[in-house]
Short mmCIF file of C-alpha atoms and ligand atoms in Angstrom, two decimals:
data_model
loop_
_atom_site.label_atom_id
_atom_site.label_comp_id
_atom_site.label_asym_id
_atom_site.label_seq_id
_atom_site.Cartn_x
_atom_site.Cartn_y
_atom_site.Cartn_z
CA UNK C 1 22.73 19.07 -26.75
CA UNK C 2 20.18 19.51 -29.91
CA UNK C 3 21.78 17.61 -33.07
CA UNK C 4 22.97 20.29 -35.83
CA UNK C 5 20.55 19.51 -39.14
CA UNK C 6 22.42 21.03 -42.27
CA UNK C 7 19.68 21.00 -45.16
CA UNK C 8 19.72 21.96 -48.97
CA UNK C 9 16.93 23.27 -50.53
CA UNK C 10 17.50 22.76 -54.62
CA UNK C 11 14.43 24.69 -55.28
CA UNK C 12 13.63 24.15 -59.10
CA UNK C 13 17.31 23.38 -59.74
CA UNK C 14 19.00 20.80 -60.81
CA UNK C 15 18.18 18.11 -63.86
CA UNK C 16 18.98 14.34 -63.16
CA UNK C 17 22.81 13.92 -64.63
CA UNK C 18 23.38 17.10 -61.91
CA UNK C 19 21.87 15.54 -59.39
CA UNK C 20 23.43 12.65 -60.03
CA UNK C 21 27.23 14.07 -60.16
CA UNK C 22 26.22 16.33 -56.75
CA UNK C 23 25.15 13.41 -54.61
CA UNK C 24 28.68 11.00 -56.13
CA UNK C 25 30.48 14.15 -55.20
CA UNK C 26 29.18 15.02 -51.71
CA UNK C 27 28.29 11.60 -50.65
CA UNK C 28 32.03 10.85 -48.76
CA UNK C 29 32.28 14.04 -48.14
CA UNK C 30 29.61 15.21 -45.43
CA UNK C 31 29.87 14.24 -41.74
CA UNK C 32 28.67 11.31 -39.91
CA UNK C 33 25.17 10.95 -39.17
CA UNK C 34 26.03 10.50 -35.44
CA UNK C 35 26.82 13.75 -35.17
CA UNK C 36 25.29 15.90 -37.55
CA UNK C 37 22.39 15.42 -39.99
CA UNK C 38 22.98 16.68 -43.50
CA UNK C 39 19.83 16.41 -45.93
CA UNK C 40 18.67 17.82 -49.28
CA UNK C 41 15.48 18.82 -50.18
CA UNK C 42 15.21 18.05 -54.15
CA UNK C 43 11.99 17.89 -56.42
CA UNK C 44 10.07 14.64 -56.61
CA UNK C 45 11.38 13.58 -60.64
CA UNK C 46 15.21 13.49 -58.80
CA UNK C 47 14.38 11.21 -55.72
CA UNK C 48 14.80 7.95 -56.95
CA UNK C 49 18.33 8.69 -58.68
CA UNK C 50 19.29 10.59 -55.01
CA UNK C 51 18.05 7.88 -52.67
CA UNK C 52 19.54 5.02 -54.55
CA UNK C 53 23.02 7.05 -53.30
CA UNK C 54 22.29 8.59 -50.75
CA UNK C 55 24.01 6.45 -48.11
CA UNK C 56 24.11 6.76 -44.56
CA UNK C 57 25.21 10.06 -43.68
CA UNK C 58 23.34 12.32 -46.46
CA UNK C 59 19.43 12.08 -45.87
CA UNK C 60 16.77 13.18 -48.60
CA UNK C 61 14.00 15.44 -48.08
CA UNK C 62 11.26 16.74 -50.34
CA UNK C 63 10.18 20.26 -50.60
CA UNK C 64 6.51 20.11 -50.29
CA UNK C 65 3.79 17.96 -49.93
CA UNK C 66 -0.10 17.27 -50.01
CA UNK C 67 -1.77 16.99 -46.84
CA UNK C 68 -4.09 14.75 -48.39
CA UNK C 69 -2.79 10.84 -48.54
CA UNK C 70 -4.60 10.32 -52.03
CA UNK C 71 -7.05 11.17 -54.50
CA UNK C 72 -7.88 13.57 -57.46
CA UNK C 73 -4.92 16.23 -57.24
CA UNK C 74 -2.85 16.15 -60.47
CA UNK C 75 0.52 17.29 -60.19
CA UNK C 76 0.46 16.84 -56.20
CA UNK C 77 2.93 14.51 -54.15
CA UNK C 78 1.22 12.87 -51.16
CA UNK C 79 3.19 11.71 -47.74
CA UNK C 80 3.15 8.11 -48.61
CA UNK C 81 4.68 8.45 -51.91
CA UNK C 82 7.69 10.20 -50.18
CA UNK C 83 7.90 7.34 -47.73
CA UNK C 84 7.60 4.47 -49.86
CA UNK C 85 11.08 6.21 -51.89
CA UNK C 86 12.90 6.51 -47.98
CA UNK C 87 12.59 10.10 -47.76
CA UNK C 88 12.94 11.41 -44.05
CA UNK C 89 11.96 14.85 -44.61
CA UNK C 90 9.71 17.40 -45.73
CA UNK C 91 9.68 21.40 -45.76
CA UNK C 92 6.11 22.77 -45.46
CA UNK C 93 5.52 26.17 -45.43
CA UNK C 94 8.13 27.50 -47.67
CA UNK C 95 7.99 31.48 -48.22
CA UNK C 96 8.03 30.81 -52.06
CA UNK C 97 5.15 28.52 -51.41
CA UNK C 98 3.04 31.30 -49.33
CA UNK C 99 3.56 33.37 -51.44
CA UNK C 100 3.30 31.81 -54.97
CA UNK C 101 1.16 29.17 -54.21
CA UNK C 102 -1.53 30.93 -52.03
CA UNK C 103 -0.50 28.44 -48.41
CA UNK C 104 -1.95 30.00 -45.43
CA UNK C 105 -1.19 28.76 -42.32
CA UNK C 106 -4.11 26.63 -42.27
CA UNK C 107 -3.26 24.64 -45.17
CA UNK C 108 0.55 24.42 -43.46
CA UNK C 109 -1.02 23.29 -40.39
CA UNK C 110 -2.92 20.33 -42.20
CA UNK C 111 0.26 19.47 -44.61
CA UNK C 112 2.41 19.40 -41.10
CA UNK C 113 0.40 16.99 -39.34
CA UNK C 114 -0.06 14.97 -42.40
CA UNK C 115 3.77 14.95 -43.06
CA UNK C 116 3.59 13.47 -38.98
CA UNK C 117 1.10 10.74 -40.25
CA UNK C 118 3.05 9.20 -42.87
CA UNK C 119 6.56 9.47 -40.42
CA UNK C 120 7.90 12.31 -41.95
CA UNK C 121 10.39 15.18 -40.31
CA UNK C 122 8.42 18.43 -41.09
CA UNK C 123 10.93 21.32 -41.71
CA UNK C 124 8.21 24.38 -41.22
CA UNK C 125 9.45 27.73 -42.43
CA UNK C 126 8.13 31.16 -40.76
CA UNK C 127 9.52 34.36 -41.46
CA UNK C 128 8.48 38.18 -41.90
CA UNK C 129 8.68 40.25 -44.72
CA UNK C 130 10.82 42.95 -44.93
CA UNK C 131 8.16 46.20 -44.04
CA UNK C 132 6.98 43.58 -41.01
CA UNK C 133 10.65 43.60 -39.68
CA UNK C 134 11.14 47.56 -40.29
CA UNK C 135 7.78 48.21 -38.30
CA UNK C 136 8.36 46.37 -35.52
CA UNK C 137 6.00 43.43 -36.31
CA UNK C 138 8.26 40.69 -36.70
CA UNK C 139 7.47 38.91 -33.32
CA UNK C 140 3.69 39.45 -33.58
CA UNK C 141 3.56 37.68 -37.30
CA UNK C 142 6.23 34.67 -36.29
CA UNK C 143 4.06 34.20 -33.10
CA UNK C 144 0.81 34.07 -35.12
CA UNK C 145 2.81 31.72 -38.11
CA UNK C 146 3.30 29.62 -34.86
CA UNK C 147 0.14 29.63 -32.72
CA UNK C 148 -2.19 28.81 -36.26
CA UNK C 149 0.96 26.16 -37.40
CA UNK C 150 0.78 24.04 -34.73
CA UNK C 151 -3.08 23.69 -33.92
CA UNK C 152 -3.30 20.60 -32.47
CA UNK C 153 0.30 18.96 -32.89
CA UNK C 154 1.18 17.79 -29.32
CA UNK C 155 4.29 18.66 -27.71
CA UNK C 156 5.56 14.78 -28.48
CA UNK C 157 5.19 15.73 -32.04
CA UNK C 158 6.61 19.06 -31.66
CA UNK C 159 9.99 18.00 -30.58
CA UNK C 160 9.97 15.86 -33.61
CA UNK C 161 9.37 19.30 -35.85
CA UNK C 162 12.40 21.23 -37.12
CA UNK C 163 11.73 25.28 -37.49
CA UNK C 164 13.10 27.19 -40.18
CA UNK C 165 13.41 31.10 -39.07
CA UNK C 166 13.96 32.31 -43.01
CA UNK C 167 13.45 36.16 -42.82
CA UNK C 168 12.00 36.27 -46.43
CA UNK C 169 14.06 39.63 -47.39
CA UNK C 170 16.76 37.39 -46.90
CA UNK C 171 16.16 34.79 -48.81
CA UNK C 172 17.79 35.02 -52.31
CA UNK C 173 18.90 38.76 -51.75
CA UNK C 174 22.42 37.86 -50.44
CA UNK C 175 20.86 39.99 -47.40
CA UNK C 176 21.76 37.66 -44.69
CA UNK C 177 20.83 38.49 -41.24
CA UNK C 178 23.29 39.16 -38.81
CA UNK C 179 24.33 36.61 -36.42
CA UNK C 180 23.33 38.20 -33.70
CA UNK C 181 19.58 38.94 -35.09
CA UNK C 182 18.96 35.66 -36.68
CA UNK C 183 19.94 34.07 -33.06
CA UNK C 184 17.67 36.61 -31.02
CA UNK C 185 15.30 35.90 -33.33
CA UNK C 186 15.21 32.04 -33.23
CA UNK C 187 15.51 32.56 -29.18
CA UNK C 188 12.30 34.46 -29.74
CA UNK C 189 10.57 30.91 -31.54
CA UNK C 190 11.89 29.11 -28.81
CA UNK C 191 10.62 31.25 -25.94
CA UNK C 192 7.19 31.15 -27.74
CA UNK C 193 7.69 27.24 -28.03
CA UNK C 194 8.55 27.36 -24.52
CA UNK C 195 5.10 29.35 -23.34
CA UNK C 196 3.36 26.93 -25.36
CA UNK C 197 4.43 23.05 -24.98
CA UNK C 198 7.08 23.39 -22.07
CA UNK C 199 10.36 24.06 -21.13
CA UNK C 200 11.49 20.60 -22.20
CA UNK C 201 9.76 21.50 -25.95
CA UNK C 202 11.86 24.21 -25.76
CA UNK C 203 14.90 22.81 -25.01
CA UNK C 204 14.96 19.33 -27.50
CA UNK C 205 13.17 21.82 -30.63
CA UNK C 206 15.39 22.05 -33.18
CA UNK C 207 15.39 25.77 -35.12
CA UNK C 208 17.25 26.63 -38.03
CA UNK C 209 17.97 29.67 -39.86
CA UNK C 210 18.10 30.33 -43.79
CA UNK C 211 18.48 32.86 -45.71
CA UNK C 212 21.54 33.85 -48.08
CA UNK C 213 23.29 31.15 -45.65
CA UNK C 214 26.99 30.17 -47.66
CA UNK C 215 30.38 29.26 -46.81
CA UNK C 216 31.26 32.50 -45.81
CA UNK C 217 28.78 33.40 -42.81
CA UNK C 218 27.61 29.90 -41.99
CA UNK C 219 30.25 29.85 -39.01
CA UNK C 220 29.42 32.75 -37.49
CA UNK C 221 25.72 31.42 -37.61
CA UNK C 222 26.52 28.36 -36.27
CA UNK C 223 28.32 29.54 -33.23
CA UNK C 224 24.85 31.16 -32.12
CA UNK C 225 23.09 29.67 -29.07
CA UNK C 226 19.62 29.64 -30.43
CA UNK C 227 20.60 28.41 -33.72
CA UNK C 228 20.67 24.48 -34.51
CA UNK C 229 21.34 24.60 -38.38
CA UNK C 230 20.84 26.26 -41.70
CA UNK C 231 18.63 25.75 -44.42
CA UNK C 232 20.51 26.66 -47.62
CA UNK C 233 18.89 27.37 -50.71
CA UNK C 234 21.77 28.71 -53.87
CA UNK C 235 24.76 28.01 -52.14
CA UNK C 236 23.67 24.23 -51.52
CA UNK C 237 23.44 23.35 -55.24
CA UNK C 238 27.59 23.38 -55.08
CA UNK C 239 29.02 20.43 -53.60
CA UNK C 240 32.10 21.85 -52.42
CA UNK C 241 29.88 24.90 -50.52
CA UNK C 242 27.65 22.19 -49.44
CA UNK C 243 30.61 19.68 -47.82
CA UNK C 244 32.02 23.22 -46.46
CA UNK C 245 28.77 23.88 -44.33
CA UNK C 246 27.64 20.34 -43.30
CA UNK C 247 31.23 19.84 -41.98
CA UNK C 248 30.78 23.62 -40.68
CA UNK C 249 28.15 22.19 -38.34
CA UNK C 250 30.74 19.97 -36.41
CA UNK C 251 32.89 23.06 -35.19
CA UNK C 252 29.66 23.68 -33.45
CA UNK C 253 29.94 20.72 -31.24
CA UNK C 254 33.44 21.39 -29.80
P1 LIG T 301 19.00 31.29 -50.28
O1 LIG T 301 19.99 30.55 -49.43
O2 LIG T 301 19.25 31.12 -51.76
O3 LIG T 301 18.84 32.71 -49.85
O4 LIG T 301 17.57 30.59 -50.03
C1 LIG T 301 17.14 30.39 -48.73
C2 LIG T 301 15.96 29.51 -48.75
O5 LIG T 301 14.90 29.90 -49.22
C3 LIG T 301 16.10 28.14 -48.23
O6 LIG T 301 14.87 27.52 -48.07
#
């Protein structure tokens, strides 16, 4: 049985003082680590207010990272920094990275096995655009996002990766994918997992899906074989949404 991870991505949101009354609010709130992990990815200037409270059951996770573990790269947050402030994890790959930030999957593959260096959970996120889904190219780009990913990450590592499936004309569009495509669609990861490290890769890897996830379709999302979690971007940055969906997760184990 693969552990349900429930993760917040703030994005750009969020100064200190909100960050601050989120992570009071939500800290009692969200479900015991035994059975469900429940993290938020914030911006570097808001992880020392967040870990100081983040207690046991709320994890923190950055959003990015530099594959390098120092030197000349102003503005740029290496993997030791993160880990000398507690943070488990780190999403690499982001579609608003790709995209904005020019991260091919090179330069994801490097920042994923230098999050693995410094001890860090990498969330990766794949996804197609929207003309690649209407033409019938989805599993030929999520398959390539995978095979040049993972160069070189052994299948030890790889169960220690979480996948985000974010369809990227989902993500902010209050498009969600429906249940059942999201879950054929993470069943397609995990059958290319499977091809590639094992049946037993396969089995432990954790995939999540994101995209316009919120209190209102993350049950329907959860129930879903192939689906192990959500990564939320909007609706996370309201701590009643965000106790909703992390205690959403533990329907999933009954
Ligand atoms: P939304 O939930 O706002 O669509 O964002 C999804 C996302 O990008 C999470 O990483």
């Amino acid at each position: 049985m693969r552990k349900p991870i429930i993760a917040g991505n703030w994005k750009m949101y969020k100064t200190r003082d909100e960050a601050l009354f989120f992570i009071l609010k939500v800290s009692d709130g969200v479900p015991s680590i035994k059975d469900v992990d429940s993290v938020i990815c914030a911006q570097a200037p808001l992880m020392r207010c967040l870990i100081k409270r983040q207690g046991d059951n709320l994890r923190i996770g950055a959003q990015n990272m530099h594959y390098a573990d120092e030197g000349a790269f102003t503005g740029e947050v290496s993997g030791p920094m993160l880990k000398s402030y507690n943070v488990d994890y780190v999403i690499i790959g982001h579609s608003e990275r790709r995209a904005m930030f020019y991260e091919t999957d090179e330069i994801v593959n490097k920042k994923i096995v230098a999050a693995l260096r410094n001890d860090l959970i990498p969330i990766v996120c794949i996804g197609e655009h929207l003309e690649e889904r209407e033409n019938g190219s989805t599993n030929a780009i999520l398959h390539s996002q995978i095979m040049k990913g993972f160069v070189n990450i052994d299948a030890k590592d790889m169960k220690k990766i979480i996948i985000a499936y974010e369809p990227i004309w989902a993500i902010g569009t209050g498009k969600t994918a429906t249940a059942d495509l999201a879950d054929e669609t993470c069943g397609y990861i995990r059958s290319v997992i499977g091809e590639v490290y094992g049946a037993d890769v396969a089995e432990a890897i954790r995939i999540q899906y994101g995209g316009s996830v919120n209190p209102g379709n993350i049950d329907e999302l959860l129930s879903k074989a192939n689906i192990d979690g959500v990564l939320i971007g909007g609706a996370s940055l309201n701590p009643d949404h965000f106790i909703y969906m992390t205690n959403a997760a533990m329907k999933r184990l009954k």
